[in-house]
Amino acid sequence: MQSEILTVVVERYDPERDKAPRLVTYRVPRQEGMVVADVLLYLYEHEVPDLGFLWECRTRRCGTCAMRVNGHPVLTCSEPVREDMRISPLEGLPVVRDLIVDRQELQERLAPWAGETLDGSGKDARILLEPGEIAHYRALSECIDCFICDSVCPALAENAKGGPQFAGPRRLIRLEAQVQRRAEPLPWLMYAAQSNPSLCTRCFACTEECPRELRPAEAIGSLTKRLYDRHELDPHKTAHITSFVRSILRGAWLDEFRLLVDIYGIVGVAKFIPQALRMLRHRKLPKPHFGKTAQASDIQTILQDLDNRS
Amino acid sequence: MGNRYAYFQGCAARQSCPELNKSTLLVAKRLGWELVTLECGACTGARDLIEAQPEMAMVLNARTLALAEAQGLETVMTVCSTCTITLRQVNKMLKENTSALERSNQELSRIGLRYNATVEVRHFLWVLIADYGLDRLKEQVKRPLSDLSVAPYYGCHILRPSDVLGFDDPDNPRSLHNLITALGGSPADFSSQADCCGFHMMTIDENRAARHAGGLLVDAQQQGADVMVTACPLCHISMDSWQPKSERVMKRKIGMPVIHVAQLVGLALGFSPRELGLEQHIIRPVEIIANYSR
Ligand code: SF4
Ligand code: SF4
Ligand code: SF4
Ligand code: FES
């Protein structure tokens, strides 16, 4: 049985008054086909005229209505209501008021490549795409800037602690879309390189939560490949990939010892000596592989023609 | 047929987490599973190959799947979440995309192999729950983990993306919780149970990675967990082998033992901490070793 009245807890926050968000419980009459944004609208019209929340298109197009319902990020304009909802702002972004978050700071990072003529020629450098590529490009370019992927990204959250900054999945998926349709993608790829895509932890939270199923994590994988192919990927990640390929071709399994040498160099690995001694004491130290494994020549046979890095 | 599995160890269980391999074999034997180790398999290439050399990753993993198929095995059982996601991604593509399967078979034919896309890739935890069953497992418990508060750590690649993994709900995963309860222990809920340990960018920025891992450990500790359990040796490396680094970066003592799922099951089945290699962990679970050695 569905109840006639919905109980809704809203996370409210007024920076002038509150030190921390307050949880306020409201009761709202349920209507046929109601979505979460309807609940907020009802509250605004009947009970809470100062409730802060945003929505525009109501058709999953503008991305402004993204919030969390019971901790899960959704577009509230299309999310059906359920019993016992807790509505809160997106996590990971500063709260302006109630359910409104400040997207400005993250938005501004888009600025350097907001223009269309990055190749410096002043001409539009877009290219014609093959039919198969069009579908892929359109999918990527359907990002509605809802910020859900950024809000769940652990690598983006780490930026606050300083060090090299990660641009986040939303920006990177847009760069991938640009790169796909440019005759000369290099300037866009350079922005991708400066965005530190290797700081992405490959956790797939963005892919899981994107309401338009655009798969930003896979777009970061694709940018990584493009940068790797053009020798523009950062040296550690490049060495990491190359070492995997080499290990697999030589001995089928990853040689963990060589991986470290490939990345840090013989001198560089010295810093791991205390860790290595600890691992040795616990009988966990990976041994370098010597010689080929039985299956190595099979693996070389099937993979030899497939290395498509120039 | 029902309890024969191709066992894909993965690199970590062959090298820096040998205790994972050891305890998996013990538990499988006790439960009457027949494991056919894919000794001549190969590393999945983890996230590196599938991103940067996708054709290589496809053919390499098609070979592993074909090796299992050729021996009449229906399930490739993994013990590493990253192996699971990578093998499943490739397998999904080969099942859905005939031209990908054809291209792979063209390469495989050079070594007399062929893949017909009949194999499934499943993690040890899934096999335990879906094939063996937690009710049956309960009957095998010799030493319930009644005094243990266990933090169930899922991490990423066993959950997300759910259209590749699909066993558990990424927003509210339950498999480890249910397993812990079946073994007589109590799951210690903690909010970062499905957050990322940072393993895959460890060589890019060690301090960042150490903070990712350290944050989870502290969270579990604050929920009163005695020990954390993980389904992935890579998570284990970042949270156990590198926990001293997390402690340095976060400027605090943590001291949270982290063990593998197979070890947790093994303890309840009556194996000794020594047999399960618990003393090999960098953060030794001293209390468990003391209490379960008797
Ligand atoms: S990629 Fe998806 S989740 Fe991210 S901003 Fe665009 S539409 Fe939203
Ligand atoms: S996969 Fe990368 S970009 Fe996506 S949420 Fe995880 S860390 Fe962020
Ligand atoms: S994915 Fe990781 S653990 Fe699995 S086989 Fe490859 S390197 Fe080893
Ligand atoms: S109101 Fe525009 S996407 Fe929801």
CSV table of C-alpha atoms in Angstrom, one decimal, chain A residues 93-236:
chain,number,residue,atom,x,y,z
A,93,LEU,CA,30.8,20.8,-4.0
A,94,PRO,CA,30.4,23.8,-1.7
A,95,VAL,CA,26.7,24.4,-0.6
A,96,VAL,CA,25.4,27.8,-1.4
A,97,ARG,CA,22.1,27.4,0.3
A,98,ASP,CA,19.9,24.4,1.1
A,99,LEU,CA,20.0,22.2,-2.0
A,100,ILE,CA,22.0,24.6,-4.2
A,101,VAL,CA,25.7,23.9,-4.8
A,102,ASP,CA,28.3,26.2,-6.2
A,103,ARG,CA,29.4,24.9,-9.6
A,104,GLN,CA,31.3,28.0,-10.4
A,105,GLU,CA,34.7,27.0,-9.2
A,106,LEU,CA,34.6,23.7,-11.2
A,107,GLN,CA,33.0,25.4,-14.1
A,108,GLU,CA,35.8,28.0,-14.4
A,109,ARG,CA,38.3,25.3,-15.0
A,110,LEU,CA,36.6,24.8,-18.3
A,111,ALA,CA,37.5,28.3,-19.3
A,112,PRO,CA,40.8,27.9,-21.2
A,113,TRP,CA,39.2,25.7,-23.9
A,114,ALA,CA,35.7,27.1,-24.0
A,115,GLY,CA,36.5,28.7,-27.4
A,116,GLU,CA,36.1,26.8,-30.6
A,117,THR,CA,39.3,27.7,-32.5
A,118,LEU,CA,42.0,26.3,-30.4
A,119,ASP,CA,44.3,25.4,-33.3
A,120,GLY,CA,45.1,29.1,-33.5
A,121,SER,CA,44.1,29.3,-37.2
A,122,GLY,CA,41.0,31.2,-36.3
A,123,LYS,CA,39.1,28.8,-38.5
A,124,ASP,CA,36.7,26.2,-37.2
A,125,ALA,CA,38.7,23.0,-37.1
A,126,ARG,CA,35.9,20.6,-36.8
A,127,ILE,CA,36.1,17.5,-39.0
A,128,LEU,CA,33.5,15.3,-40.7
A,129,LEU,CA,33.0,12.1,-38.8
A,130,GLU,CA,32.3,8.6,-40.1
A,131,PRO,CA,28.8,7.3,-39.3
A,132,GLY,CA,30.0,5.0,-36.5
A,133,GLU,CA,32.0,7.9,-35.0
A,134,ILE,CA,29.0,10.2,-35.1
A,135,ALA,CA,27.0,8.0,-32.7
A,136,HIS,CA,29.9,7.8,-30.4
A,137,TYR,CA,30.6,11.6,-30.6
A,138,ARG,CA,26.9,12.4,-30.0
A,139,ALA,CA,26.8,10.2,-27.0
A,140,LEU,CA,29.8,12.0,-25.5
A,141,SER,CA,28.5,15.4,-26.4
A,142,GLU,CA,25.3,14.7,-24.6
A,143,CYS,CA,26.8,15.6,-21.3
A,144,ILE,CA,24.4,18.0,-19.6
A,145,ASP,CA,26.8,19.4,-17.0
A,146,CYS,CA,24.8,18.0,-14.1
A,147,PHE,CA,28.1,17.6,-12.1
A,148,ILE,CA,27.0,14.2,-10.8
A,149,CYS,CA,30.2,12.5,-12.0
A,150,ASP,CA,32.4,15.3,-10.4
A,151,SER,CA,30.4,15.1,-7.2
A,152,VAL,CA,31.2,11.3,-6.7
A,153,CYS,CA,34.8,11.5,-7.9
A,154,PRO,CA,37.3,10.6,-5.2
A,155,ALA,CA,40.3,11.9,-7.2
A,156,LEU,CA,38.6,15.3,-7.5
A,157,ALA,CA,37.9,15.4,-3.8
A,158,GLU,CA,41.7,14.8,-3.2
A,159,ASN,CA,42.5,18.1,-5.0
A,160,ALA,CA,41.6,20.0,-1.8
A,161,LYS,CA,44.7,18.5,-0.1
A,162,GLY,CA,47.0,20.2,-2.6
A,163,GLY,CA,49.6,18.8,-5.1
A,164,PRO,CA,48.9,18.2,-8.8
A,165,GLN,CA,45.2,18.9,-9.6
A,166,PHE,CA,42.9,16.4,-11.3
A,167,ALA,CA,40.4,18.0,-13.7
A,168,GLY,CA,37.6,15.5,-13.0
A,169,PRO,CA,35.4,13.3,-15.2
A,170,ARG,CA,33.1,16.0,-16.5
A,171,ARG,CA,35.8,18.0,-18.0
A,172,LEU,CA,37.7,15.0,-19.4
A,173,ILE,CA,34.6,13.5,-21.1
A,174,ARG,CA,34.1,16.9,-22.8
A,175,LEU,CA,37.7,16.9,-23.9
A,176,GLU,CA,37.4,13.4,-25.3
A,177,ALA,CA,34.3,14.6,-27.3
A,178,GLN,CA,36.3,17.6,-28.7
A,179,VAL,CA,39.2,15.4,-29.6
A,180,GLN,CA,37.0,13.1,-31.5
A,181,ARG,CA,35.8,15.7,-34.0
A,182,ARG,CA,38.9,17.7,-34.5
A,183,ALA,CA,41.1,17.4,-37.6
A,184,GLU,CA,44.0,18.5,-35.4
A,185,PRO,CA,43.2,17.3,-31.9
A,186,LEU,CA,46.7,18.1,-30.5
A,187,PRO,CA,45.9,21.3,-28.6
A,188,TRP,CA,42.9,19.6,-27.0
A,189,LEU,CA,45.0,16.6,-26.2
A,190,MET,CA,47.5,18.9,-24.5
A,191,TYR,CA,44.7,20.2,-22.3
A,192,ALA,CA,43.9,16.6,-21.5
A,193,ALA,CA,47.5,16.0,-20.6
A,194,GLN,CA,47.5,19.0,-18.3
A,195,SER,CA,44.3,17.7,-16.7
A,196,ASN,CA,46.3,14.9,-15.1
A,197,PRO,CA,44.1,12.0,-16.3
A,198,SER,CA,46.5,9.5,-14.6
A,199,LEU,CA,45.3,10.8,-11.2
A,200,CYS,CA,41.9,9.1,-11.9
A,201,THR,CA,41.8,6.1,-9.7
A,202,ARG,CA,39.7,4.0,-12.2
A,203,CYS,CA,37.0,3.5,-9.6
A,204,PHE,CA,34.1,3.8,-12.1
A,205,ALA,CA,31.9,5.8,-9.7
A,206,CYS,CA,31.4,8.4,-12.5
A,207,THR,CA,30.4,5.8,-15.0
A,208,GLU,CA,28.0,4.1,-12.6
A,209,GLU,CA,26.3,7.3,-11.6
A,210,CYS,CA,26.1,9.4,-14.8
A,211,PRO,CA,22.3,9.8,-15.4
A,212,ARG,CA,22.9,9.8,-19.2
A,213,GLU,CA,25.1,6.7,-19.2
A,214,LEU,CA,28.0,8.5,-20.9
A,215,ARG,CA,30.7,6.5,-19.2
A,216,PRO,CA,33.2,9.2,-18.3
A,217,ALA,CA,35.7,6.6,-16.9
A,218,GLU,CA,35.9,4.9,-20.2
A,219,ALA,CA,36.4,8.4,-21.9
A,220,ILE,CA,39.4,8.9,-19.6
A,221,GLY,CA,40.7,5.5,-20.7
A,222,SER,CA,40.3,6.6,-24.3
A,223,LEU,CA,42.2,9.9,-23.7
A,224,THR,CA,44.9,7.9,-22.0
A,225,LYS,CA,45.3,5.8,-25.1
A,226,ARG,CA,45.4,8.8,-27.4
A,227,LEU,CA,48.1,10.4,-25.2
A,228,TYR,CA,50.0,7.2,-24.9
A,229,ASP,CA,50.0,6.7,-28.7
A,230,ARG,CA,51.3,10.2,-29.3
A,231,HIS,CA,53.9,9.9,-26.5
A,232,GLU,CA,52.3,12.7,-24.6
A,233,LEU,CA,51.2,10.7,-21.5
A,234,ASP,CA,53.0,11.4,-18.3
A,235,PRO,CA,56.2,9.4,-17.9
A,236,HIS,CA,55.1,7.3,-14.9
